[in-house]
Coordinates of C-alpha atoms in Angstrom, one line a residue:
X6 CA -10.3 52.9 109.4
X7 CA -13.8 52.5 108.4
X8 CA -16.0 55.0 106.9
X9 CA -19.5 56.3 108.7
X10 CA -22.8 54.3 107.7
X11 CA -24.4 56.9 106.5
X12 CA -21.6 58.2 104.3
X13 CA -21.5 54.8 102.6
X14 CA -25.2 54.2 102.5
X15 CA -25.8 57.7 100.3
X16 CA -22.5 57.4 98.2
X17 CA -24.1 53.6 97.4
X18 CA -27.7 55.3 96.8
X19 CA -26.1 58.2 94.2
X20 CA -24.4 55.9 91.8
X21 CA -27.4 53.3 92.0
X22 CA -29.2 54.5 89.5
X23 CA -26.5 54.1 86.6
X24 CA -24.0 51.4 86.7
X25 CA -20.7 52.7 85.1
X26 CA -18.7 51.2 82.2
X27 CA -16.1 48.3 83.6
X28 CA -13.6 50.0 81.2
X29 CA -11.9 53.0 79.4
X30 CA -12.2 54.0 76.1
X31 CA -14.4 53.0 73.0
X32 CA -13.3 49.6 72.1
X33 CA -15.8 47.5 71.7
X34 CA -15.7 44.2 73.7
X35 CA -15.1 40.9 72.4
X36 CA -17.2 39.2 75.0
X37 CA -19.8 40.7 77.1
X38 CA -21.9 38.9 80.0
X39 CA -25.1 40.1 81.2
X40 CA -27.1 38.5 84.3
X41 CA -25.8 35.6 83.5
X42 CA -27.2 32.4 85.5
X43 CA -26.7 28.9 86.0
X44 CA -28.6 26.8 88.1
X45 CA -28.9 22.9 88.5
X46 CA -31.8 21.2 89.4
X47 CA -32.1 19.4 92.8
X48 CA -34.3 15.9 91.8
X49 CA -36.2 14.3 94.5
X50 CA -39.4 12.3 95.5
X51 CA -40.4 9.0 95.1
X52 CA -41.8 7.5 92.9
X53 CA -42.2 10.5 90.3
X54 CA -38.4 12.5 89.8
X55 CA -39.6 16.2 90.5
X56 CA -37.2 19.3 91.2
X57 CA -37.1 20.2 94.7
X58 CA -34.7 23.1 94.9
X59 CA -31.7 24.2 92.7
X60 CA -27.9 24.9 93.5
X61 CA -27.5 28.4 92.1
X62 CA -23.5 28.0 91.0
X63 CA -23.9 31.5 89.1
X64 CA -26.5 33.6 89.9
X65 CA -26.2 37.0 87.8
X66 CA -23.1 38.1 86.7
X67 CA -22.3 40.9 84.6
X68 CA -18.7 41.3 82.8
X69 CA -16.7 42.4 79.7
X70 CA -13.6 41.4 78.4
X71 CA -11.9 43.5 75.4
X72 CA -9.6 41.5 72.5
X73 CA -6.2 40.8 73.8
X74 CA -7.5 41.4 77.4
X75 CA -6.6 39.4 80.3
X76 CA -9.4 39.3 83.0
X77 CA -9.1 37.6 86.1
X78 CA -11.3 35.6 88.2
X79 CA -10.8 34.6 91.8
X80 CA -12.6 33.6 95.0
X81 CA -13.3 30.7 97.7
X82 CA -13.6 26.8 96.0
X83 CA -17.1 27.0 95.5
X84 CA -18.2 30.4 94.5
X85 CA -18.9 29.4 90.8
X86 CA -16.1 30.1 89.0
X87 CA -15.2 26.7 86.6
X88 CA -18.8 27.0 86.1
X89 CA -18.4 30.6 85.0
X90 CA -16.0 29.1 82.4
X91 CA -17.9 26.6 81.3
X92 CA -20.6 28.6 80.6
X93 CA -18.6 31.2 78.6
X94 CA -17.2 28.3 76.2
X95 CA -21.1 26.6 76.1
X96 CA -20.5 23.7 77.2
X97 CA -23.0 24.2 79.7
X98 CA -26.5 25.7 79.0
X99 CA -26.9 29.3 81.0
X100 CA -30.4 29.3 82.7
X101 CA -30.6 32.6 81.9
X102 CA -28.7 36.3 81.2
X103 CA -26.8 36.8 77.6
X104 CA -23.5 35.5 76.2
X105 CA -22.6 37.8 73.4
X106 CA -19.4 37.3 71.5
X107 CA -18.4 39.9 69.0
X108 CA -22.0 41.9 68.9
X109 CA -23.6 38.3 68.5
X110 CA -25.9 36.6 71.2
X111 CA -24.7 33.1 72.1
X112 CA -26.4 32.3 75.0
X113 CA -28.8 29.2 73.5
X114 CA -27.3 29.1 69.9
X115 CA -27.4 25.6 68.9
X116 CA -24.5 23.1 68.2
X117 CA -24.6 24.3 63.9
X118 CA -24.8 28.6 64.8
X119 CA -22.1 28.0 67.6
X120 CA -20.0 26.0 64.9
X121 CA -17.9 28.8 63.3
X122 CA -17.3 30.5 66.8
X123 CA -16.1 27.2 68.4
X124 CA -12.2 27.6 67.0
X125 CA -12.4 31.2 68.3
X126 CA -13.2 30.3 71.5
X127 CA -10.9 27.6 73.9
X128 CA -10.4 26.2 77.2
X129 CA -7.8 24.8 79.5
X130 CA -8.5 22.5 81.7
X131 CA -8.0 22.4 85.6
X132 CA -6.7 18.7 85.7
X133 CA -4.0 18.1 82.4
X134 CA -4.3 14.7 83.8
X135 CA -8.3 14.4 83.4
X136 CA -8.0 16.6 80.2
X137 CA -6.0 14.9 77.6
X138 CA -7.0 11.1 76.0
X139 CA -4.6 8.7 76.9
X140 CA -5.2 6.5 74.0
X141 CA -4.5 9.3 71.8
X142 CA -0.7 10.4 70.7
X143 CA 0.1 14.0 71.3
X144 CA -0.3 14.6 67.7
X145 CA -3.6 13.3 67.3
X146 CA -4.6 15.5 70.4
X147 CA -3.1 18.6 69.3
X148 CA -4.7 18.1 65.6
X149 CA -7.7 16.9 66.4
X150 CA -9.5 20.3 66.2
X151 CA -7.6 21.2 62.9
X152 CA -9.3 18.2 61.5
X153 CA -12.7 18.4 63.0
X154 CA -12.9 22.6 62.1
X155 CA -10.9 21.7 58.5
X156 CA -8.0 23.9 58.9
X157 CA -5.0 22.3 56.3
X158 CA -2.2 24.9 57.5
X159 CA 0.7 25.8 55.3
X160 CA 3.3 22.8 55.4
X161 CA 0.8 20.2 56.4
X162 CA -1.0 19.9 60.2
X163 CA 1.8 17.8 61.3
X164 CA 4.4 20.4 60.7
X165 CA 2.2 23.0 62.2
X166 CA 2.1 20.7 65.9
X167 CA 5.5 20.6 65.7
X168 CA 5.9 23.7 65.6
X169 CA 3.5 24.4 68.2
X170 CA 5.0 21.5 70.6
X171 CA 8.4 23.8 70.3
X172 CA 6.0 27.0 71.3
X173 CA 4.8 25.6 74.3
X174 CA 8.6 24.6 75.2
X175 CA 8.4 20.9 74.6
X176 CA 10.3 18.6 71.7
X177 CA 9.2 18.5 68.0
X178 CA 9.9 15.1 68.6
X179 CA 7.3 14.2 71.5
X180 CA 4.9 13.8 68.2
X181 CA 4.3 9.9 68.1
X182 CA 4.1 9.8 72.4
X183 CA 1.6 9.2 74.8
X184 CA 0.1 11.7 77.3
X185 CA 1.5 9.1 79.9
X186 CA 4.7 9.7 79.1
X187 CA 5.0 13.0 80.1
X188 CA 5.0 15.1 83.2
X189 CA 1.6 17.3 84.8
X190 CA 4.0 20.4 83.9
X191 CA 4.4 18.8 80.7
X192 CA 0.7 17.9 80.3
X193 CA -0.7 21.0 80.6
X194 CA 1.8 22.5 77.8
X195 CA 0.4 20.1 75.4
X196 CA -3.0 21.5 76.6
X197 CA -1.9 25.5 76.1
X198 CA -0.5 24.0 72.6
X199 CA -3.8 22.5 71.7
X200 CA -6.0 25.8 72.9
X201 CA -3.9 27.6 70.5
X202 CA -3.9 25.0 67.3
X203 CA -6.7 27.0 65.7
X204 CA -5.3 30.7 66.9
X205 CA -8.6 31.3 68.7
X206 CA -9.4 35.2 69.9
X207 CA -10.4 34.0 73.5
X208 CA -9.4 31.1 75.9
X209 CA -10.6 30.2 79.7
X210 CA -7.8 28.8 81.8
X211 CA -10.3 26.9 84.7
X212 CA -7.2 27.1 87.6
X213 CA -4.5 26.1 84.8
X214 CA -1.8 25.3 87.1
X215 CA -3.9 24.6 90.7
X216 CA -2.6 20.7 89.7
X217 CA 0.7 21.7 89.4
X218 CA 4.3 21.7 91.5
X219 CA 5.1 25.0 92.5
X220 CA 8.5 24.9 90.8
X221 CA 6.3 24.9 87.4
X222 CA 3.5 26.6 87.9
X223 CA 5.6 30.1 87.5
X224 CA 6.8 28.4 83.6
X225 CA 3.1 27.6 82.4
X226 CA 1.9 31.0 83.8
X227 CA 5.0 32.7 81.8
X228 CA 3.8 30.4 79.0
X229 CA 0.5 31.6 78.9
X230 CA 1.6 35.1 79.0
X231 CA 3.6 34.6 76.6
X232 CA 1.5 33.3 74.3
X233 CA -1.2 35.9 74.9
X234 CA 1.4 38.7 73.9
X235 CA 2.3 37.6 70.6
X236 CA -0.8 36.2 69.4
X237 CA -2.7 38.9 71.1
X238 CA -5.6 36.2 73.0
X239 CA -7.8 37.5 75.4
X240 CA -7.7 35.4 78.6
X241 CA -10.4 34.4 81.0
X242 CA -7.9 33.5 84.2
X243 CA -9.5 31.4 86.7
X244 CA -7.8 30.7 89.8
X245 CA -8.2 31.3 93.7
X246 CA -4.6 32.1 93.6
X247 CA -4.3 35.8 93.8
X248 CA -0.6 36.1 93.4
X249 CA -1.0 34.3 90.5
X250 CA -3.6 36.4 89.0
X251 CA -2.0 39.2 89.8
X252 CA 1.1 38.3 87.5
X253 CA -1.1 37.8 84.9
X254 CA -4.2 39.7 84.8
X255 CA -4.9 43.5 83.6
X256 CA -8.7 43.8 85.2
X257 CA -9.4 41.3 88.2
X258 CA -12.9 39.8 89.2
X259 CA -13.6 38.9 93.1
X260 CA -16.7 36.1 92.7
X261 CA -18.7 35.0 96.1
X262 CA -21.4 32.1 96.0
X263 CA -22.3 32.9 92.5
X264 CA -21.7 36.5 92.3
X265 CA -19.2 39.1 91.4
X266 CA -19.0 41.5 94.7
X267 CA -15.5 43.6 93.1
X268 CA -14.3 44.1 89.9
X269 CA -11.4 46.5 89.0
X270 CA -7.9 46.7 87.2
X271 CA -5.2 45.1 88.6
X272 CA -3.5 47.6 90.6
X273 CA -6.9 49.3 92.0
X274 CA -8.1 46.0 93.3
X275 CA -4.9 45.1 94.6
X276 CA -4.0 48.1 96.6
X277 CA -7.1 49.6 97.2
X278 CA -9.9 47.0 97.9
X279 CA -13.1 48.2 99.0
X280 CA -15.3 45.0 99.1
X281 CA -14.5 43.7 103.0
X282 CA -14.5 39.7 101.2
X283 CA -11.7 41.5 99.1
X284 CA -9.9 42.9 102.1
X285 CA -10.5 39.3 103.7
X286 CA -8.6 37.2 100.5
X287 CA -5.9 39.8 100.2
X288 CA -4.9 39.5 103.9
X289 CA -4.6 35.6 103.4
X290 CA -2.2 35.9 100.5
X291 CA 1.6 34.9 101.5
X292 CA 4.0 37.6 102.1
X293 CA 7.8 37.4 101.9
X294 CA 7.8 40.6 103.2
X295 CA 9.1 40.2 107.1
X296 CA 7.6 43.7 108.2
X297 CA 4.3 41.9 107.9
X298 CA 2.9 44.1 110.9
X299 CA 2.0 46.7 108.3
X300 CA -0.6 44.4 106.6
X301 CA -4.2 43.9 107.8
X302 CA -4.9 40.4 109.3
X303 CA -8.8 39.3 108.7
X304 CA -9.6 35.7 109.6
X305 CA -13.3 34.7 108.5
X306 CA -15.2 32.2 110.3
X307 CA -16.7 29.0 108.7
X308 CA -17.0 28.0 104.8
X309 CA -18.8 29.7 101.4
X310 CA -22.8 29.3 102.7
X311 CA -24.8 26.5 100.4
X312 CA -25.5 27.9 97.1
X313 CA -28.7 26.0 97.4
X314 CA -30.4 29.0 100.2
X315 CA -27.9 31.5 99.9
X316 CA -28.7 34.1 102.3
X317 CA -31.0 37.2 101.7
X318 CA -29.5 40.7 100.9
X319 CA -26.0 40.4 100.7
X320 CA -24.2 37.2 100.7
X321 CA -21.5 38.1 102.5
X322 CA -23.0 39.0 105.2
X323 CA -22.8 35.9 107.5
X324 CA -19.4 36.1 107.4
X325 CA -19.1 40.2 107.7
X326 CA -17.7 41.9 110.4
X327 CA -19.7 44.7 109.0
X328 CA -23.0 43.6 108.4
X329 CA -26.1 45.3 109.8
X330 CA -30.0 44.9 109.0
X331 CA -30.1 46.3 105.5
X332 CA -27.4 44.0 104.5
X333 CA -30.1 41.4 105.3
X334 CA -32.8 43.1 103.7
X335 CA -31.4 44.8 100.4
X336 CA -28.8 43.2 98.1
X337 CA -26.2 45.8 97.3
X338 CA -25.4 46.4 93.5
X339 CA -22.6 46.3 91.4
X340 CA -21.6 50.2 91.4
X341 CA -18.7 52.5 91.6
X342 CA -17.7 54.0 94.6
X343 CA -17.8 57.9 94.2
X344 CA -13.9 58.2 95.5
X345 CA -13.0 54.7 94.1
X346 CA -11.1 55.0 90.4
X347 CA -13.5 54.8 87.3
X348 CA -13.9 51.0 86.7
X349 CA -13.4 50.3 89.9
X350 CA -17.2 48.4 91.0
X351 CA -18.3 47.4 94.0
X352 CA -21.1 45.6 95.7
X353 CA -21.6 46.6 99.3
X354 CA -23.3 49.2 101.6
X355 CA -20.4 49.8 103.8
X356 CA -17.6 49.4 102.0
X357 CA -14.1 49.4 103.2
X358 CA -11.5 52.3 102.9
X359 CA -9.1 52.2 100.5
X360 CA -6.2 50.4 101.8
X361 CA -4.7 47.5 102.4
X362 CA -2.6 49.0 105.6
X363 CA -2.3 47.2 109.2
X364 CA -6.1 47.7 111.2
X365 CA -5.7 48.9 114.7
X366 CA -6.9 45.8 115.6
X367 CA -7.0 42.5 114.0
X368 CA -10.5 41.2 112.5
X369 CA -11.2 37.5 113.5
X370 CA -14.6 36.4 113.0
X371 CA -13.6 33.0 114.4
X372 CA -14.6 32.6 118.3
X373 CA -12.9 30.0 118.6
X374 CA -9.6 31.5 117.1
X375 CA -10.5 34.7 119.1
X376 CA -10.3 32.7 122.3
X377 CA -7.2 30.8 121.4
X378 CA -5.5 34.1 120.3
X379 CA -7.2 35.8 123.8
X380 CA -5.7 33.2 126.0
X381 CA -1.9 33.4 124.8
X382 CA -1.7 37.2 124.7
X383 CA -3.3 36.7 128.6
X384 CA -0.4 34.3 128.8
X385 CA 2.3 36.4 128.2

């Protein structure tokens, strides 16, 4: 299933030296990330507060996202990817790489450059409970940035939440109510509806149903979809829910402990992975599909390594079944694959084939699993 060392090792070494375009065509993108960082200082000592270490949530990533694009984001809890959002909307600082919106460089603007960018760029929130002021009535919280960015819509702002309310699928007459009156389905509506008060040209859902019931989750994900068609918003999806992203997403994103190790369009990625932390996530994604001997089954030992010391080289490779010695020593770039698709980028020495089909024989990294699994098939 896998291909030889030495194969992978020169096909890596070839396309080293120029990193292709994440796209097609000559559009020019509306947001473009360059080794962008984000670290947070680790305080300690006593008397005198000095920085020890640092947890390095993001750690170099390099993405673009074209208008009207939707680009997903997924990976383990922990791998950096609300942080990813909040750095793309500013509310935190980057450490270092570029933000550039629309040929301009945002990275360290201050609060009066970023000003007339703000309304083009929103955020929904993980927790519609967390997210929305409970003192406030849903008017006042879907206005609000009307009134702070002095947008006076045709018909008056009230008329134009209304109308948005009835967008997002809830009453024109849910106005003059509080956000506890409502629902978490219902919450994050009035969220989507207040992201898209001032018609911005990106927003970052952070996991925007994760907090949700099942039974809704599917409505705000049609919501969003819907509202991304006919006002033509590009999307930042976060989520570690790859069905999820899949529905929605055009390109798709695979972050580990800080960094992107796959990036590709929807149906590339899906069907033909070639990260093996790629392989790993798709074979944990829920099947209805009862001939489920025809998938691969990977089970990965242990949790996402401290960001504080990640390890040397590759990140994965604690948790590879492929790793070898240069996977300690060398960190493998973000290239394409001479037979993967164009677009299609990946970060790893040995990469996987192609192909999501069943292995010869299962991967479980997990000894203890192994030995469980060993003893019952001994059983029978």
């Amino acid at each position: 299933m896998t291909m030889s060392d030495n194969s992978n090792s020169n096909t890596t070494t070839a396309v080293a030296d120029a990193i292709p375009e994440q796209r097609e065509g000559d559009t020019a993108p509306l947001l473009k990330v360059e080794g962008l960082q984000k670290h947070f200082p680790i305080k300690g000592g006593f008397p005198i507060r000095r920085t020890v270490g640092a947890v390095k949530a993001v750690d170099g990533l390099d993405f673009e996202v074209l208008p009207g694009e939707s680009l997903g984001l997924v990976g383990e809890s922990g791998c950096g990817k609300s942080t990813t959002g909040r750095l793309l909307t500013r509310l935190y600082e980057p450490t270092q790489g570029t933000i550039t919106y629309k040929g301009q460089d945002i990275s360290h603007a201050n609060r009066k450059q970023l000003a007339p960018i703000r309304s083009e760029i929103q955020m929904i929130f993980q927790d519609p409970y967390a997210s929305l002021n409970p003192r406030q009535t849903v008017g006042s919280i879907i206005s609000g940035p009307m009134e702070i960015n002095g947008i006076n819509p045709p018909g008056g702002r009230e008329a134009r939440v209304r109308e948005l309310l009835e967008i997002v699928g809830l009453n024109p007459e849910h106005y003059n109510r509080f956000p506890h009156e409502f629902s978490g389905g219902q919450r994050q509506r009035i969220g989507v509806a207040r992201a898209v008060a001032l018609e911005p040209k990106l927003i970052v859902a952070d996991e925007p149903v994760s907090a949700l019931d099942v039974s809704i989750q599917a409505q705000v994900v049609n919501l969003l979809q819907k509202v991304q068609q006919e006002m033509g918003i590009a999307f930042v999806f976060i989520a570690h829910d790859l069905a999820v992203v899949r529905h929605f997403s055009q390109r798709v994103a695979v972050m580990y402990l800080g960094k992107i190790v796959e990036i590709a369009d929807r149906d590339s990625l899906y069907n033909r992975p070639r990260h093996p932390y790629t392989h790993a996530l798709l074979s944990a994604v829920p099947d209805a599909d009862l001939d489920a001997e025809k998938r691969e089954r990977i089970r990965l030992e242990g949790d996402v390594p401290s960001p504080i010391e990640p390890p040397s080289g590759c990140r994965f490779r604690t948790r590879c079944w492929k790793a070898q010695d240069k996977c300690a020593s060398e960190e493998p770039p973000l290239v394409q694959l001479s037979t993967s698709k164009p677009g299609h980028l990946t970060a790893c020495h040995f990469p996987e084939d192609p192909t999501i089909e069943a292995r010869a024989e299962d991967v479980v990294m997990d000894p203890a699993l192994a030995a469980l699994e060993g003893d019952a098939e001994s059983e029978d």
